[in-house]
Amino acid sequence: MRLIKDLGGWFDHRLQLGQPIKEVMQHPVPRRTASWAYVFGSASLTVMILQFVTGICLAFVYVPAADGAWNSLQTLNHQQAFGWFIRALHGWGSNFMVALVIIHMVQVFLFGAFKYPRELTWIVGVFLLLMTLGMAFTGQVLRFDQDAYWGLGIGASVMGRMPFVGPKLVHLMLGGPIIAWEMPKDWPRTSLTRPRRTP
Amino acid sequence: MPELIQEPEAPVSSTIAPRKVSRRNMLMTFGIALNAIAGALFAVPVVGYIFGPARRKEMKKELAWITLGPLTQFPVGQTRLATYRNPFVRPWDGDTGNIPCWVRRISADKLQVFAINCAHLGCPVRWYPQSGLFMCPCHGGAYYADGSRASGPPPRGLFEYDYKLEAGQLWIKAGQVPTLASPPSQACADQPKRCACA
């Protein structure tokens, strides 16, 4: 115990993080602002970090190919240690992320937190919401099972209804003329390298 | 350090009631503890997942008998390249699951089966019948026909697989990439400097 304390002290003496953290945690706030309504922003951040960690872990085993994706998921579920758990965490994390981000948006809207001087926060948040929805959609496609395949068909049909740019958007989303591997193959690269912030 | 106790403040502070644990402090400690538990619940599976391939249970099942085909394709007095499908592959391993090895047939029932990997750093060695040597393309390791080290940086002779002959077929015990830490055969583990299995 004393060793841990000494070690922590050694690090804190150099990092100087302990005191600022303590001050933030002990900062007095008005009673009526100490509310659970404010947790959804940091909750989405937490879930996003979990998504990053579990997503990188899954990328160790996952095979990004139309004829390999499903088999690699079987390995994850039945052979890889904790593979089923990491996969479930990532899948549920994706659902929770969407839910939390939307709850967060409702809270910001109802509390009027989008007004001056926070308009830009709201605008950035709109794009982050769209990116979250986009990743939730492309992520479930990675399984490349029937769900994913026909889900892409739905996405393509929805896109195709856009006036003027519809056909182009369909090709852009599918990465080609048909529902094939192009788009999911692209997905891990873009999602792992694209920086993202919680709204 | 007794001199610290005799600071002038010491008697003053002793008259104040013992330090109270404020609700704020208690909740902070409680919150940190709760976060530590949540972090551990998350970290344990992640660490277990990442280190899964190194688990003892996984490492135990890494050697199995596998056939190299009929013995007739290895003429006496020659060293031939053979390829086998590793007994442990995942469905998407493709060509990387096909492992080559060198088969030297000394007599009718006496053979040596060498791993392709140089004992130095694992590059694939090649048999040169003209010079009667195995040569490594990476750092100039060379081995005699019996697999013992001839020159270069390798710390021992070529790795050898255990073999057996059954129903006219040559079988070897294989399954993992040979390294100094895990030679496929323990036959010459006592003589790592110069494998004298010939």
Short mmCIF file of C-alpha atoms in Angstrom, two decimals:
data_model
loop_
_atom_site.label_atom_id
_atom_site.label_comp_id
_atom_site.label_asym_id
_atom_site.label_seq_id
_atom_site.Cartn_x
_atom_site.Cartn_y
_atom_site.Cartn_z
CA MET A 1 0.00 0.00 0.00
CA ARG A 2 2.79 2.37 0.97
CA LEU A 3 4.65 1.40 -2.21
CA ILE A 4 1.62 2.27 -4.33
CA LYS A 5 1.34 5.59 -2.54
CA ASP A 6 5.02 6.37 -3.08
CA LEU A 7 4.82 5.37 -6.72
CA GLY A 8 1.69 7.47 -7.24
CA GLY A 9 3.42 10.35 -5.49
CA TRP A 10 6.45 10.01 -7.77
CA PHE A 11 4.28 10.24 -10.85
CA ASP A 12 2.08 13.03 -9.53
CA HIS A 13 5.09 15.11 -8.55
CA ARG A 14 6.04 15.08 -12.25
CA LEU A 15 2.63 15.04 -13.91
CA GLN A 16 1.01 17.55 -11.52
CA LEU A 17 -2.41 16.10 -12.28
CA GLY A 18 -3.70 15.17 -8.83
CA GLN A 19 -4.41 18.68 -7.58
CA PRO A 20 -6.27 19.95 -10.68
CA ILE A 21 -8.40 16.78 -10.77
CA LYS A 22 -9.17 17.15 -7.10
CA GLU A 23 -10.12 20.79 -7.59
CA VAL A 24 -12.44 19.93 -10.46
CA MET A 25 -14.08 17.16 -8.47
CA GLN A 26 -14.53 19.32 -5.40
CA HIS A 27 -15.62 22.44 -7.25
CA PRO A 28 -18.82 23.67 -5.62
CA VAL A 29 -21.72 24.05 -8.03
CA PRO A 30 -25.22 25.45 -7.40
CA ARG A 31 -27.51 22.81 -6.01
CA ARG A 32 -30.01 22.95 -8.88
CA THR A 33 -27.30 22.31 -11.51
CA ALA A 34 -26.13 19.10 -9.85
CA SER A 35 -28.35 17.01 -12.08
CA TRP A 36 -28.24 13.67 -13.83
CA ALA A 37 -29.44 15.48 -16.96
CA TYR A 38 -25.85 16.54 -17.62
CA VAL A 39 -24.27 13.09 -17.71
CA PHE A 40 -25.18 12.19 -21.27
CA GLY A 41 -22.35 14.10 -22.94
CA SER A 42 -19.62 12.41 -20.94
CA ALA A 43 -21.56 9.15 -21.09
CA SER A 44 -21.38 9.25 -24.91
CA LEU A 45 -17.67 10.04 -24.65
CA THR A 46 -17.16 7.03 -22.37
CA VAL A 47 -19.09 4.73 -24.69
CA MET A 48 -17.15 6.11 -27.67
CA ILE A 49 -13.84 5.27 -25.96
CA LEU A 50 -15.18 1.76 -25.26
CA GLN A 51 -16.11 1.50 -28.94
CA PHE A 52 -12.59 2.49 -29.95
CA VAL A 53 -10.94 -0.03 -27.63
CA THR A 54 -13.28 -2.93 -28.44
CA GLY A 55 -13.25 -2.01 -32.15
CA ILE A 56 -9.44 -2.13 -32.30
CA CYS A 57 -9.52 -5.46 -30.46
CA LEU A 58 -12.05 -6.91 -32.90
CA ALA A 59 -9.96 -5.69 -35.84
CA PHE A 60 -7.20 -8.09 -34.66
CA VAL A 61 -9.34 -11.08 -35.61
CA TYR A 62 -12.00 -9.80 -37.99
CA VAL A 63 -11.42 -10.61 -41.67
CA PRO A 64 -12.57 -7.85 -44.02
CA ALA A 65 -13.61 -10.02 -46.95
CA ALA A 66 -16.99 -11.17 -48.19
CA ASP A 67 -16.04 -14.85 -47.83
CA GLY A 68 -14.12 -14.43 -44.56
CA ALA A 69 -16.15 -12.06 -42.42
CA TRP A 70 -18.71 -14.59 -41.21
CA ASN A 71 -16.08 -17.27 -40.44
CA SER A 72 -14.00 -14.81 -38.46
CA LEU A 73 -17.07 -13.96 -36.38
CA GLN A 74 -17.47 -17.67 -35.58
CA THR A 75 -13.86 -17.71 -34.41
CA LEU A 76 -14.51 -14.63 -32.31
CA ASN A 77 -17.60 -16.17 -30.74
CA HIS A 78 -16.29 -19.66 -30.07
CA GLN A 79 -12.48 -19.75 -30.10
CA GLN A 80 -10.94 -16.42 -29.21
CA ALA A 81 -10.73 -15.82 -25.48
CA PHE A 82 -13.43 -13.30 -24.46
CA GLY A 83 -14.18 -12.81 -28.16
CA TRP A 84 -17.93 -13.21 -27.63
CA PHE A 85 -17.82 -10.65 -24.85
CA ILE A 86 -15.83 -8.04 -26.76
CA ARG A 87 -18.14 -8.51 -29.75
CA ALA A 88 -21.25 -8.15 -27.63
CA LEU A 89 -19.78 -5.12 -25.89
CA HIS A 90 -19.10 -3.50 -29.26
CA GLY A 91 -22.55 -4.31 -30.64
CA TRP A 92 -24.40 -3.10 -27.58
CA GLY A 93 -22.03 -0.16 -27.25
CA SER A 94 -23.06 0.88 -30.74
CA ASN A 95 -26.75 0.83 -29.77
CA PHE A 96 -26.04 2.66 -26.53
CA MET A 97 -23.95 5.25 -28.32
CA VAL A 98 -26.84 6.13 -30.64
CA ALA A 99 -29.30 6.23 -27.74
CA LEU A 100 -27.03 8.35 -25.54
CA VAL A 101 -26.20 10.79 -28.31
CA ILE A 102 -29.90 11.30 -29.07
CA ILE A 103 -30.80 11.70 -25.38
CA HIS A 104 -27.93 14.19 -25.11
CA MET A 105 -29.32 16.11 -28.08
CA VAL A 106 -32.82 16.21 -26.54
CA GLN A 107 -31.37 17.46 -23.28
CA VAL A 108 -29.38 20.22 -24.99
CA PHE A 109 -32.47 21.22 -26.96
CA LEU A 110 -34.86 21.25 -23.98
CA PHE A 111 -32.41 23.18 -21.80
CA GLY A 112 -31.85 25.72 -24.58
CA ALA A 113 -28.12 25.03 -24.47
CA PHE A 114 -27.84 25.61 -28.21
CA LYS A 115 -28.39 29.38 -27.88
CA TYR A 116 -25.75 32.09 -28.06
CA PRO A 117 -22.83 31.64 -27.54
CA ARG A 118 -23.18 27.88 -28.10
CA GLU A 119 -24.60 27.71 -31.65
CA LEU A 120 -21.40 26.22 -33.04
CA THR A 121 -21.50 23.47 -30.41
CA TRP A 122 -24.93 22.54 -31.70
CA ILE A 123 -23.85 22.63 -35.35
CA VAL A 124 -20.83 20.42 -34.64
CA GLY A 125 -23.13 18.15 -32.66
CA VAL A 126 -25.44 17.71 -35.64
CA PHE A 127 -22.55 16.38 -37.72
CA LEU A 128 -21.36 14.17 -34.89
CA LEU A 129 -24.87 12.71 -34.64
CA LEU A 130 -24.86 12.00 -38.36
CA MET A 131 -21.44 10.36 -38.07
CA THR A 132 -22.62 8.25 -35.16
CA LEU A 133 -25.63 7.08 -37.16
CA GLY A 134 -23.41 6.42 -40.18
CA MET A 135 -20.99 4.34 -38.16
CA ALA A 136 -23.79 2.42 -36.47
CA PHE A 137 -25.09 1.56 -39.94
CA THR A 138 -21.74 0.64 -41.52
CA GLY A 139 -20.68 -1.24 -38.40
CA GLN A 140 -23.56 -3.69 -38.45
CA VAL A 141 -22.88 -4.23 -42.17
CA LEU A 142 -19.46 -5.68 -41.31
CA ARG A 143 -21.03 -9.00 -40.30
CA PHE A 144 -21.90 -9.45 -43.96
CA ASP A 145 -24.74 -11.81 -43.12
CA GLN A 146 -28.27 -11.65 -44.56
CA ASP A 147 -29.17 -8.80 -42.21
CA ALA A 148 -26.22 -6.76 -43.35
CA TYR A 149 -26.69 -7.51 -47.02
CA TRP A 150 -30.38 -6.61 -47.18
CA GLY A 151 -29.79 -3.74 -44.78
CA LEU A 152 -27.46 -2.31 -47.40
CA GLY A 153 -30.24 -2.86 -49.93
CA ILE A 154 -32.55 -0.76 -47.78
CA GLY A 155 -29.88 1.91 -47.46
CA ALA A 156 -29.40 1.94 -51.21
CA SER A 157 -33.15 2.16 -51.83
CA VAL A 158 -33.48 5.06 -49.40
CA MET A 159 -30.55 6.87 -50.99
CA GLY A 160 -31.97 6.24 -54.47
CA ARG A 161 -35.05 8.27 -53.62
CA MET A 162 -33.00 11.45 -53.32
CA PRO A 163 -33.75 13.76 -56.23
CA PHE A 164 -30.98 14.39 -58.77
CA VAL A 165 -28.05 12.97 -56.73
CA GLY A 166 -29.78 9.68 -55.83
CA PRO A 167 -28.01 7.35 -58.28
CA LYS A 168 -24.63 8.85 -57.45
CA LEU A 169 -25.23 8.48 -53.71
CA VAL A 170 -26.19 4.83 -54.17
CA HIS A 171 -22.93 4.12 -55.96
CA LEU A 172 -21.00 6.12 -53.39
CA MET A 173 -22.51 4.21 -50.48
CA LEU A 174 -22.10 0.79 -52.08
CA GLY A 175 -18.67 1.67 -53.41
CA GLY A 176 -19.76 0.35 -56.78
CA PRO A 177 -22.74 -0.74 -58.83
CA ILE A 178 -23.89 -3.68 -56.65
CA ILE A 179 -24.06 -4.72 -53.01
CA ALA A 180 -20.58 -6.23 -52.77
CA TRP A 181 -17.57 -6.07 -50.55
CA GLU A 182 -16.25 -2.63 -51.52
CA MET A 183 -18.00 -0.59 -48.91
CA PRO A 184 -17.47 -2.73 -45.82
CA LYS A 185 -13.88 -3.30 -46.86
CA ASP A 186 -13.41 0.44 -46.80
CA TRP A 187 -15.16 0.93 -43.55
CA PRO A 188 -12.62 -0.14 -40.95
CA ARG A 189 -9.94 2.03 -42.52
CA THR A 190 -12.06 5.17 -42.51
CA SER A 191 -13.64 4.65 -39.12
CA LEU A 192 -10.34 3.85 -37.41
CA THR A 193 -8.59 6.87 -38.85
CA ARG A 194 -11.35 9.44 -38.77
CA PRO A 195 -11.12 11.59 -35.65
CA ARG A 196 -14.35 12.03 -33.77
CA ARG A 197 -15.52 14.10 -30.84
CA THR A 198 -18.43 13.65 -28.55
CA PRO A 199 -21.05 16.37 -28.91
CA MET B 1 10.87 12.20 12.38
CA PRO B 2 10.14 13.36 15.92
CA GLU B 3 11.09 17.01 15.26
CA LEU B 4 8.05 17.36 13.00
CA ILE B 5 5.72 16.40 15.81
CA GLN B 6 7.06 19.25 17.92
CA GLU B 7 6.03 21.88 15.41
CA PRO B 8 4.32 24.83 17.12
CA GLU B 9 1.08 24.06 15.26
CA ALA B 10 0.92 20.54 16.57
CA PRO B 11 -0.59 21.29 19.99
CA VAL B 12 -3.04 23.74 18.41
CA SER B 13 -4.32 21.20 15.90
CA SER B 14 -4.66 18.58 18.59
CA THR B 15 -7.26 20.71 20.31
CA ILE B 16 -9.41 20.66 17.18
CA ALA B 17 -11.70 17.68 16.86
CA PRO B 18 -10.24 14.77 14.82
CA ARG B 19 -10.47 15.25 11.04
CA LYS B 20 -14.00 14.69 9.91
CA VAL B 21 -14.72 12.85 6.73
CA SER B 22 -16.86 15.27 4.79
CA ARG B 23 -19.70 14.01 2.62
CA ARG B 24 -17.96 15.53 -0.38
CA ASN B 25 -14.77 13.57 0.28
CA MET B 26 -16.64 10.36 0.98
CA LEU B 27 -18.65 10.66 -2.23
CA MET B 28 -15.47 11.36 -4.17
CA THR B 29 -13.81 8.24 -2.78
CA PHE B 30 -16.97 6.29 -3.46
CA GLY B 31 -17.08 7.59 -7.01
CA ILE B 32 -13.44 6.73 -7.65
CA ALA B 33 -14.01 3.23 -6.28
CA LEU B 34 -17.08 2.75 -8.48
CA ASN B 35 -15.12 3.88 -11.53
CA ALA B 36 -12.25 1.56 -10.64
CA ILE B 37 -14.67 -1.38 -10.47
CA ALA B 38 -16.23 -0.45 -13.81
CA GLY B 39 -12.79 -0.02 -15.33
CA ALA B 40 -11.69 -3.43 -14.07
CA LEU B 41 -14.86 -5.07 -15.40
CA PHE B 42 -13.98 -3.66 -18.78
CA ALA B 43 -10.22 -4.15 -18.65
CA VAL B 44 -10.18 -7.81 -17.60
CA PRO B 45 -11.96 -9.12 -20.74
CA VAL B 46 -9.97 -6.80 -23.00
CA VAL B 47 -6.65 -7.96 -21.54
CA GLY B 48 -7.83 -11.58 -21.65
CA TYR B 49 -8.85 -11.12 -25.27
CA ILE B 50 -5.54 -9.59 -26.32
CA PHE B 51 -3.47 -12.21 -24.51
CA GLY B 52 -5.81 -15.05 -25.53
CA PRO B 53 -3.39 -16.60 -28.08
CA ALA B 54 -0.72 -16.92 -25.36
CA ARG B 55 -2.96 -18.83 -22.93
CA ARG B 56 -1.57 -22.20 -21.83
CA LYS B 57 -4.77 -23.90 -22.98
CA GLU B 58 -4.23 -22.51 -26.47
CA MET B 59 -0.52 -23.32 -26.56
CA LYS B 60 -0.95 -26.96 -25.53
CA LYS B 61 -2.68 -28.04 -28.71
CA GLU B 62 0.03 -26.94 -31.09
CA LEU B 63 1.71 -30.19 -32.18
CA ALA B 64 0.04 -33.00 -34.11
CA TRP B 65 1.02 -35.85 -36.40
CA ILE B 66 0.54 -35.00 -40.04
CA THR B 67 1.46 -36.90 -43.19
CA LEU B 68 3.87 -35.70 -45.86
CA GLY B 69 2.60 -38.30 -48.33
CA PRO B 70 3.91 -41.67 -49.54
CA LEU B 71 7.52 -42.47 -48.71
CA THR B 72 8.18 -43.36 -52.36
CA GLN B 73 8.39 -39.70 -53.34
CA PHE B 74 11.54 -39.31 -51.25
CA PRO B 75 14.39 -41.25 -52.98
CA VAL B 76 17.17 -42.61 -50.79
CA GLY B 77 20.19 -40.35 -50.65
CA GLN B 78 18.35 -37.22 -51.66
CA THR B 79 16.95 -34.15 -49.93
CA ARG B 80 13.57 -33.01 -51.23
CA LEU B 81 11.19 -30.16 -50.44
CA ALA B 82 7.83 -31.22 -49.04
CA THR B 83 4.80 -29.17 -48.08
CA TYR B 84 2.14 -29.92 -45.53
CA ARG B 85 -1.04 -28.21 -44.43
CA ASN B 86 -0.56 -27.02 -40.87
CA PRO B 87 -2.84 -29.03 -38.56
CA PHE B 88 -4.06 -25.82 -36.91
CA VAL B 89 -5.44 -23.24 -39.30
CA ARG B 90 -8.33 -20.86 -39.36
CA PRO B 91 -10.60 -20.95 -42.41
CA TRP B 92 -9.12 -17.78 -43.88
CA ASP B 93 -5.43 -18.62 -43.42
CA GLY B 94 -5.15 -19.51 -47.10
CA ASP B 95 -1.67 -20.25 -48.48
CA THR B 96 -0.02 -19.18 -45.25
CA GLY B 97 -1.27 -22.46 -43.75
CA ASN B 98 0.88 -24.45 -46.19
CA ILE B 99 4.25 -25.07 -44.55
CA PRO B 100 7.31 -26.31 -46.44
CA CYS B 101 10.03 -28.53 -44.98
CA TRP B 102 13.11 -30.45 -46.18
CA VAL B 103 13.04 -34.26 -46.18
CA ARG B 104 16.40 -36.06 -46.26
CA ARG B 105 16.15 -39.79 -46.79
CA ILE B 106 19.32 -41.42 -45.53
CA SER B 107 18.29 -45.06 -45.96
CA ALA B 108 15.12 -47.10 -46.42
CA ASP B 109 13.75 -46.32 -42.96
CA LYS B 110 16.06 -43.58 -41.72
CA LEU B 111 15.17 -39.97 -42.43
CA GLN B 112 15.61 -36.43 -41.28
CA VAL B 113 12.86 -33.85 -41.67
CA PHE B 114 14.14 -30.30 -41.28
CA ALA B 115 12.07 -27.23 -40.65
CA ILE B 116 12.38 -24.68 -43.43
CA ASN B 117 13.24 -22.02 -40.86
CA CYS B 118 16.83 -21.07 -40.20
CA ALA B 119 17.76 -21.49 -36.53
CA HIS B 120 19.06 -17.93 -36.51
CA LEU B 121 15.99 -15.80 -37.21
CA GLY B 122 13.63 -18.08 -39.08
CA CYS B 123 14.23 -17.24 -42.75
CA PRO B 124 13.61 -20.10 -45.19
CA VAL B 125 16.76 -22.11 -45.91
CA ARG B 126 17.35 -23.68 -49.29
CA TRP B 127 19.11 -26.97 -50.10
CA TYR B 128 21.95 -26.77 -52.63
CA PRO B 129 22.80 -30.32 -53.78
CA GLN B 130 25.83 -29.02 -55.71
CA SER B 131 27.55 -27.85 -52.54
CA GLY B 132 25.73 -30.17 -50.16
CA LEU B 133 24.67 -27.27 -47.95
CA PHE B 134 21.52 -25.59 -46.68
CA MET B 135 21.91 -21.85 -47.12
CA CYS B 136 19.92 -19.05 -45.57
CA PRO B 137 19.29 -15.96 -47.73
CA CYS B 138 19.05 -13.51 -44.84
CA HIS B 139 22.30 -13.47 -42.87
CA GLY B 140 24.42 -16.16 -44.47
CA GLY B 141 23.65 -19.07 -42.16
CA ALA B 142 24.85 -22.40 -43.63
CA TYR B 143 24.18 -25.99 -42.57
CA TYR B 144 25.61 -29.37 -43.62
CA ALA B 145 23.46 -32.04 -45.22
CA ASP B 146 22.67 -33.56 -41.79
CA GLY B 147 21.37 -30.20 -40.58
CA SER B 148 24.27 -29.37 -38.29
CA ARG B 149 25.54 -25.83 -38.33
CA ALA B 150 28.33 -25.15 -40.83
CA SER B 151 28.83 -21.41 -40.49
CA GLY B 152 27.15 -18.08 -39.98
CA PRO B 153 25.10 -16.72 -37.11
CA PRO B 154 22.80 -19.71 -36.30
CA PRO B 155 23.30 -20.82 -32.68
CA ARG B 156 22.44 -24.48 -33.48
CA GLY B 157 21.65 -26.85 -36.32
CA LEU B 158 18.42 -26.88 -38.28
CA PHE B 159 15.26 -27.70 -36.36
CA GLU B 160 14.09 -31.26 -36.92
CA TYR B 161 10.61 -32.68 -36.78
CA ASP B 162 9.94 -36.01 -35.08
CA TYR B 163 8.88 -38.48 -37.75
CA LYS B 164 7.37 -41.93 -38.05
CA LEU B 165 6.62 -44.31 -40.93
CA GLU B 166 3.16 -45.81 -41.12
CA ALA B 167 1.56 -47.68 -44.03
CA GLY B 168 4.15 -46.42 -46.48
CA GLN B 169 3.52 -42.82 -45.44
CA LEU B 170 5.89 -40.36 -43.82
CA TRP B 171 4.44 -38.61 -40.79
CA ILE B 172 5.86 -35.66 -38.90
CA LYS B 173 4.85 -34.00 -35.68
CA ALA B 174 4.31 -30.36 -36.52
CA GLY B 175 2.03 -27.44 -35.86
CA GLN B 176 3.90 -24.32 -34.77
CA VAL B 177 6.64 -22.16 -36.15
CA PRO B 178 9.95 -23.49 -34.79
CA THR B 179 11.98 -21.13 -32.61
CA LEU B 180 14.77 -21.61 -30.11
CA ALA B 181 12.11 -21.40 -27.41
CA SER B 182 9.96 -24.08 -29.02
CA PRO B 183 11.91 -26.50 -31.23
CA PRO B 184 9.56 -28.98 -32.90
CA SER B 185 11.65 -31.91 -31.64
CA GLN B 186 13.23 -32.23 -28.22
CA ALA B 187 15.57 -34.89 -29.66
CA CYS B 188 18.64 -32.66 -29.51
CA ALA B 189 17.56 -30.13 -26.95
CA ASP B 190 20.50 -31.21 -24.82
CA GLN B 191 22.90 -30.23 -27.60
CA PRO B 192 21.50 -26.97 -28.87
CA LYS B 193 24.90 -25.80 -30.15
CA ARG B 194 25.29 -28.56 -32.68
CA CYS B 195 22.33 -30.72 -33.40
CA ALA B 196 23.82 -34.20 -33.80
CA CYS B 197 20.74 -36.13 -34.75
CA ALA B 198 22.30 -37.64 -37.89
#
